[in-house]
CSV table of C-alpha atoms in Angstrom, one decimal:
chain,number,residue,atom,x,y,z
A,1,MET,CA,93.8,111.0,104.2
A,2,MET,CA,93.4,107.9,101.9
A,3,ASN,CA,90.2,107.7,100.0
A,4,PRO,CA,89.0,104.3,98.7
A,5,VAL,CA,88.2,103.8,95.1
A,6,ALA,CA,84.6,103.5,94.0
A,7,LEU,CA,83.4,101.2,91.2
A,8,LEU,CA,81.2,102.5,88.3
A,9,THR,CA,79.2,100.2,86.0
A,10,PRO,CA,76.9,101.7,83.5
A,11,THR,CA,74.4,99.0,82.4
A,12,TYR,CA,70.9,98.3,81.2
A,13,GLY,CA,68.2,95.7,81.0
A,14,ARG,CA,69.6,93.6,78.1
A,15,ASP,CA,72.9,93.2,80.1
A,16,LEU,CA,71.2,92.1,83.3
A,17,GLU,CA,72.6,88.5,83.3
A,18,LEU,CA,76.1,89.8,82.5
A,19,CYS,CA,75.9,92.4,85.2
A,20,THR,CA,74.8,89.7,87.6
A,21,LEU,CA,78.0,87.7,86.8
A,22,LEU,CA,80.1,90.9,87.1
A,23,CYS,CA,78.7,91.7,90.6
A,24,GLU,CA,79.2,88.1,91.8
A,25,SER,CA,82.8,88.2,90.6
A,26,VAL,CA,83.4,91.6,92.2
A,27,ASP,CA,82.0,90.4,95.6
A,28,ARG,CA,84.2,87.3,95.4
A,29,HIS,CA,87.5,88.8,94.1
A,30,VAL,CA,87.6,92.7,94.5
A,31,GLY,CA,88.8,94.3,97.7
A,32,SER,CA,89.4,97.7,99.2
A,33,PHE,CA,86.7,99.6,97.4
A,34,SER,CA,84.2,102.0,98.9
A,35,LYS,CA,81.0,101.5,96.8
A,36,HIS,CA,79.9,99.8,93.6
A,37,TYR,CA,77.5,102.0,91.7
A,38,LEU,CA,75.3,100.5,88.9
A,39,LEU,CA,74.1,103.3,86.6
A,40,VAL,CA,71.0,102.3,84.8
A,41,PRO,CA,68.2,103.9,82.6
A,42,ASP,CA,65.3,104.9,84.8
A,43,CYS,CA,62.9,102.5,83.2
A,44,ASP,CA,65.3,99.6,84.1
A,45,LEU,CA,65.5,100.4,87.8
A,46,PRO,CA,63.1,97.6,88.9
A,47,LEU,CA,65.2,95.0,87.1
A,48,PHE,CA,68.3,96.0,89.1
A,49,SER,CA,66.8,96.9,92.5
A,50,HIS,CA,67.8,93.6,94.0
A,51,PHE,CA,71.5,94.5,93.7
A,52,GLU,CA,71.1,97.1,96.4
A,53,SER,CA,73.3,96.4,99.4
A,54,GLU,CA,75.5,98.0,101.9
A,55,ARG,CA,78.4,98.2,99.3
A,56,ARG,CA,76.3,98.5,96.1
A,57,ARG,CA,73.9,101.1,94.9
A,58,VAL,CA,71.6,101.3,91.9
A,59,LEU,CA,71.3,104.9,90.5
A,60,PRO,CA,69.0,106.2,87.7
A,61,ALA,CA,70.6,107.8,84.6
A,62,SER,CA,68.4,110.9,85.1
A,63,MET,CA,70.4,111.7,88.3
A,64,PHE,CA,73.4,112.5,86.1
A,65,LEU,CA,71.8,114.0,82.9
A,66,PRO,CA,70.5,117.6,82.4
A,67,ASP,CA,66.7,118.2,82.3
A,68,TRP,CA,66.8,119.0,78.6
A,69,LEU,CA,68.0,115.5,77.7
A,70,ARG,CA,65.1,113.0,78.0
A,71,PRO,CA,64.5,109.4,77.1
A,72,LEU,CA,62.2,108.6,74.2
A,73,PRO,CA,59.6,105.9,74.9
A,74,ARG,CA,61.0,102.4,74.7
A,75,ILE,CA,58.8,101.5,71.7
A,76,ILE,CA,60.8,104.1,69.7
A,77,GLN,CA,64.0,102.2,69.1
A,78,ARG,CA,66.5,101.5,66.3
A,79,LYS,CA,68.5,98.3,66.3
A,80,ARG,CA,67.0,97.6,69.8
A,81,ARG,CA,68.7,100.7,71.2
A,82,GLN,CA,67.0,103.3,73.4
A,83,TYR,CA,67.5,107.0,72.5
A,84,TRP,CA,67.4,110.3,74.4
A,85,TRP,CA,66.2,113.4,72.7
A,86,SER,CA,66.5,117.2,73.1
A,87,LEU,CA,66.0,120.4,71.2
A,88,ARG,CA,69.7,121.1,71.4
A,89,ALA,CA,71.2,118.2,69.4
A,90,LYS,CA,70.4,115.0,67.5
A,91,PRO,CA,69.0,112.1,69.5
A,92,ALA,CA,71.7,110.3,71.6
A,93,SER,CA,71.8,106.5,71.8
A,94,GLY,CA,72.0,104.5,75.0
A,95,TRP,CA,75.6,103.9,74.2
A,96,HIS,CA,76.3,107.6,74.1
A,97,VAL,CA,74.3,108.2,77.3
A,98,GLN,CA,76.4,105.5,79.1
A,99,GLN,CA,79.5,107.5,78.2
A,100,LEU,CA,77.9,110.8,79.5
A,101,ILE,CA,76.9,109.3,82.8
A,102,LYS,CA,80.4,107.8,83.4
A,103,ILE,CA,81.8,111.4,83.2
A,104,ALA,CA,79.0,113.0,85.2
A,105,ALA,CA,79.0,110.3,87.9
A,106,THR,CA,82.8,110.6,88.3
A,107,MET,CA,82.4,114.4,88.7
A,108,SER,CA,79.5,114.3,91.1
A,109,LEU,CA,79.6,111.2,93.4
A,110,PRO,CA,81.5,111.7,96.6
A,111,HIS,CA,84.8,109.9,95.8
A,112,GLU,CA,88.2,111.0,94.5
A,113,ARG,CA,89.0,107.9,92.5
A,114,TYR,CA,86.9,105.5,90.3
A,115,CYS,CA,87.4,102.2,88.6
A,116,ILE,CA,85.1,101.8,85.6
A,117,LEU,CA,83.8,98.3,84.9
A,118,ASP,CA,81.6,97.4,82.0
A,119,SER,CA,78.9,94.8,82.5
A,120,ASP,CA,80.8,92.2,80.4
A,121,ILE,CA,83.8,92.1,82.7
A,122,VAL,CA,84.3,89.0,85.0
A,123,PHE,CA,87.0,88.8,87.7
A,124,PHE,CA,88.7,85.4,88.1
A,125,ARG,CA,91.5,86.5,90.4
A,126,ASP,CA,91.7,88.6,93.5
A,127,PHE,CA,92.1,92.4,92.9
A,128,ASP,CA,93.0,94.7,95.7
A,129,LEU,CA,92.3,98.4,94.9
A,130,ALA,CA,94.1,99.8,98.0
A,131,ARG,CA,97.1,100.9,96.0
A,132,PHE,CA,95.0,103.1,93.8
A,133,GLU,CA,93.5,105.2,96.6
A,134,TYR,CA,93.8,109.0,96.5
A,135,PRO,CA,96.4,110.5,96.5
A,136,ASN,CA,98.3,107.6,95.0
A,137,SER,CA,98.9,107.6,91.3
A,138,ILE,CA,96.5,105.6,89.1
A,139,PRO,CA,97.1,103.8,85.8
A,140,LEU,CA,96.3,105.4,82.5
A,141,LEU,CA,96.1,103.0,79.6
A,142,ASN,CA,98.1,104.4,76.7
A,143,MET,CA,98.8,102.3,73.6
A,144,PRO,CA,101.0,104.6,71.4
A,145,ASP,CA,100.5,104.6,67.6
A,146,GLU,CA,97.6,102.1,67.8
A,147,VAL,CA,95.1,104.3,65.9
A,148,THR,CA,95.8,104.5,62.2
A,149,ALA,CA,93.8,106.0,59.3
A,150,LYS,CA,92.5,102.5,58.5
A,151,GLN,CA,90.6,102.5,61.8
A,152,ILE,CA,88.0,105.0,60.6
A,153,ARG,CA,85.9,105.1,63.8
A,154,HIS,CA,88.8,105.3,66.2
A,155,ALA,CA,90.5,107.9,64.0
A,156,ARG,CA,87.3,110.0,64.2
A,157,TRP,CA,87.3,109.7,68.0
A,158,VAL,CA,90.9,111.0,68.1
A,159,GLU,CA,90.0,113.9,65.9
A,160,THR,CA,86.9,114.7,67.9
A,161,SER,CA,88.8,114.6,71.2
A,162,HIS,CA,91.3,117.1,70.0
A,163,ARG,CA,88.6,119.4,68.7
A,164,LEU,CA,86.5,119.2,71.9
A,165,LEU,CA,89.6,119.9,74.1
A,166,GLY,CA,90.9,122.8,72.0
A,167,LEU,CA,94.0,120.9,71.0
A,168,SER,CA,95.9,121.3,67.7
A,169,ALA,CA,94.8,119.0,64.9
A,170,ALA,CA,95.4,115.3,65.5
A,171,ARG,CA,98.1,113.4,63.7
A,172,LEU,CA,98.0,109.7,62.9
A,173,PRO,CA,99.1,107.2,64.0
A,174,ALA,CA,97.9,108.2,67.5
A,175,SER,CA,97.5,106.8,71.0
A,176,ASP,CA,94.5,104.6,71.9
A,177,PHE,CA,93.2,104.9,75.5
A,178,ILE,CA,90.2,102.4,75.2
A,179,GLY,CA,90.2,99.3,77.3
A,180,HIS,CA,88.7,97.5,80.3
A,181,ILE,CA,89.2,98.2,84.1
A,182,ILE,CA,89.8,101.9,83.5
A,183,PHE,CA,90.7,104.3,86.4
A,184,TRP,CA,89.6,107.9,86.5
A,185,ASP,CA,90.4,110.8,88.9
A,186,GLN,CA,87.6,113.1,89.9
A,187,GLN,CA,89.5,116.4,89.8
A,188,THR,CA,90.9,115.4,86.4
A,189,ALA,CA,87.4,114.6,85.0
A,190,ARG,CA,86.1,118.0,86.3
A,191,ALA,CA,89.0,119.8,84.7
A,192,MET,CA,88.4,117.9,81.4
A,193,ALA,CA,84.8,119.0,81.4
A,194,ALA,CA,85.8,122.6,82.1
A,195,ARG,CA,88.3,122.4,79.2
A,196,ILE,CA,85.6,121.2,76.8
A,197,GLU,CA,83.3,124.0,77.9
A,198,ALA,CA,86.0,126.6,77.4
A,199,ALA,CA,86.9,125.2,74.0
A,200,THR,CA,83.3,124.9,72.7
A,201,ASN,CA,81.5,127.7,74.6
A,202,LEU,CA,78.8,125.0,75.4
A,203,GLU,CA,77.9,123.0,78.4
A,204,TRP,CA,80.0,119.9,78.2
A,205,VAL,CA,77.0,117.5,77.8
A,206,GLU,CA,75.6,119.6,75.0
A,207,ALA,CA,79.0,119.7,73.3
A,208,LEU,CA,79.3,115.9,73.3
A,209,CYS,CA,75.7,115.4,72.2
A,210,ARG,CA,76.3,117.7,69.2
A,211,VAL,CA,79.4,115.9,67.9
A,212,ARG,CA,78.1,112.4,68.8
A,213,GLU,CA,81.2,110.8,67.4
A,214,PHE,CA,83.2,110.7,70.6
A,215,SER,CA,84.9,108.3,73.1
A,216,GLU,CA,84.9,109.1,76.8
A,217,TYR,CA,88.2,107.2,77.2
A,218,MET,CA,89.9,109.0,74.3
A,219,LEU,CA,88.7,112.4,75.8
A,220,TYR,CA,90.1,111.6,79.2
A,221,GLY,CA,93.3,110.1,77.8
A,222,TYR,CA,94.1,113.0,75.5
A,223,PHE,CA,93.3,115.6,78.2
A,224,VAL,CA,95.7,113.9,80.6
A,225,GLN,CA,98.3,113.5,77.9
A,226,ASN,CA,98.3,117.3,77.2
A,227,ASP,CA,98.1,118.6,80.8
A,228,ALA,CA,101.3,118.3,82.9
A,229,HIS,CA,99.5,118.9,86.2
A,230,PHE,CA,97.0,116.1,85.8
A,231,SER,CA,99.5,113.8,84.1
A,232,ALA,CA,101.3,113.7,87.4
A,233,ARG,CA,98.3,111.9,88.9
A,234,HIS,CA,98.6,109.1,86.5
A,235,THR,CA,101.1,106.4,85.5
A,236,LEU,CA,101.1,105.3,81.9
A,237,VAL,CA,100.6,101.6,81.3
A,238,PRO,CA,100.6,99.7,77.9
A,239,ARG,CA,97.7,97.3,78.9
A,240,THR,CA,95.2,96.8,81.7
A,241,GLN,CA,94.8,93.7,83.8
A,242,CYS,CA,92.0,92.3,81.7
A,243,VAL,CA,92.0,89.8,78.8
A,244,SER,CA,89.6,91.2,76.2
A,245,TYR,CA,87.7,89.7,73.3
A,246,TRP,CA,86.3,92.5,71.1
A,247,ASP,CA,85.1,90.5,68.1
A,248,GLN,CA,81.5,89.5,67.1
A,249,PRO,CA,81.5,85.7,66.7
A,250,LYS,CA,80.2,84.1,69.9
A,251,LEU,CA,82.6,81.9,71.8
A,252,GLY,CA,82.2,78.3,73.0
A,253,LYS,CA,83.4,77.0,76.4
A,254,GLY,CA,86.6,75.7,74.8
A,255,GLU,CA,87.4,79.0,73.2
A,256,LEU,CA,86.7,80.8,76.5
A,257,ASN,CA,89.1,78.4,78.3
A,258,GLN,CA,91.7,79.2,75.7
A,259,LEU,CA,91.1,82.9,76.3
A,260,LEU,CA,91.6,82.4,80.1
A,261,ARG,CA,94.8,80.3,79.5
A,262,SER,CA,96.2,83.3,77.5
A,263,ALA,CA,96.0,85.5,80.6
A,264,ASP,CA,99.2,87.0,82.0
A,265,LYS,CA,100.1,86.2,85.6
A,266,ASP,CA,99.0,89.8,86.5
A,267,ASP,CA,95.6,89.6,84.8
A,268,VAL,CA,92.7,89.6,87.1
A,269,ALA,CA,89.7,89.6,84.8
A,270,PHE,CA,88.5,88.9,81.3
A,271,SER,CA,85.8,90.5,79.1
A,272,VAL,CA,83.8,89.0,76.2
A,273,ALA,CA,82.1,91.8,74.4
A,274,SER,CA,78.3,91.6,75.0
A,275,PHE,CA,77.6,92.1,71.3
A,276,SER,CA,79.3,88.8,70.6
A,277,GLY,CA,76.2,87.0,71.9
A,278,THR,CA,78.3,84.5,73.9
A,279,PRO,CA,75.8,82.9,76.3
A,280,VAL,CA,76.2,83.7,80.0
A,281,GLN,CA,75.8,80.1,80.9
A,282,THR,CA,78.8,79.3,78.7
A,283,ILE,CA,80.8,82.0,80.5
A,284,ARG,CA,79.8,80.6,83.9
A,285,ALA,CA,80.8,77.1,82.8
A,286,ALA,CA,84.3,78.3,81.7
A,287,ILE,CA,84.8,80.2,85.0
A,288,GLU,CA,83.9,77.2,87.1
A,289,GLU,CA,86.2,75.0,85.1
A,290,ASN,CA,89.0,77.5,85.3
A,291,GLU,CA,88.6,77.8,89.1
A,292,ALA,CA,88.5,74.1,89.6
A,293,LEU,CA,91.8,73.7,87.7
A,294,HIS,CA,93.5,76.3,89.9
A,295,MET,CA,91.9,75.2,93.2
A,296,PRO,CA,94.3,73.6,95.7
A,297,ARG,CA,94.1,69.8,95.5
A,298,GLY,CA,92.7,69.4,99.1
A,299,ALA,CA,90.0,72.0,98.4
A,300,ALA,CA,89.2,70.4,95.1
A,301,ARG,CA,88.7,67.0,96.7
A,302,GLU,CA,86.5,68.6,99.4
A,303,THR,CA,84.4,70.4,96.8
A,304,ALA,CA,84.0,67.2,94.8
A,305,GLY,CA,82.9,65.4,98.0
A,306,LEU,CA,80.3,68.0,98.7
A,307,VAL,CA,79.0,67.8,95.1
A,308,ALA,CA,78.8,64.0,95.4
């Protein structure tokens, strides 16, 4: 029996406008999915409650975290980040918690396949998920030899992934598995968590909280790469169908239009990192301009008439 893909988006209050844009683009362009789950800190639930619908659910982070990991009061922040504390490890930032709940939600929600969408993704073309339904193969982003010793943070994530999974010491250059529009398989995620627990003799959440320097996508990628059974569920791809901007300087409408023009014919979405500070209204303006350029002439004239 085929099992439609579910969408997962971990988000929080500061990304509310971006998440609104994502949801609008999902509703307009994404088809053949079962549910879209927004995973948010408990204190932000009121901000996101209006997203609830037949195909979209808003779920609290606490639903996926162990009782021993609790949020600190919002007034206790560093660099405007919320933290979770425990007696078992150092405090975990909201960024770490988002990674934890991606894994936990994939393992516990009632779906075989998941497509993970960060808040800063916007779809600008139709994207049908039917071909990724279980038991079909799903794409696994794998960029060989992309991580070098010069990329200190990524290199550390590679090393940590090998250690948590009980693999032999990592060698650089190494594969990078980090990107946008990432697909995960539930049984694979459960097996990955079991492997971490076997290698560390700790509950997987505690193991990740203790090391802190980890990447959920690196963990999943290296687990699949080193397990023949679960590798068979995936097809390696060198890139995803998303044009990504990872830098910090904010973009203007002209630069966003240039980013969209650089899209391949198979690209369906773009992402401008939220930390770039690019205004949401600028992103909206670029999308509207891009859609007007690609709208059939008759439809464009009709739309112009309605505006007039």
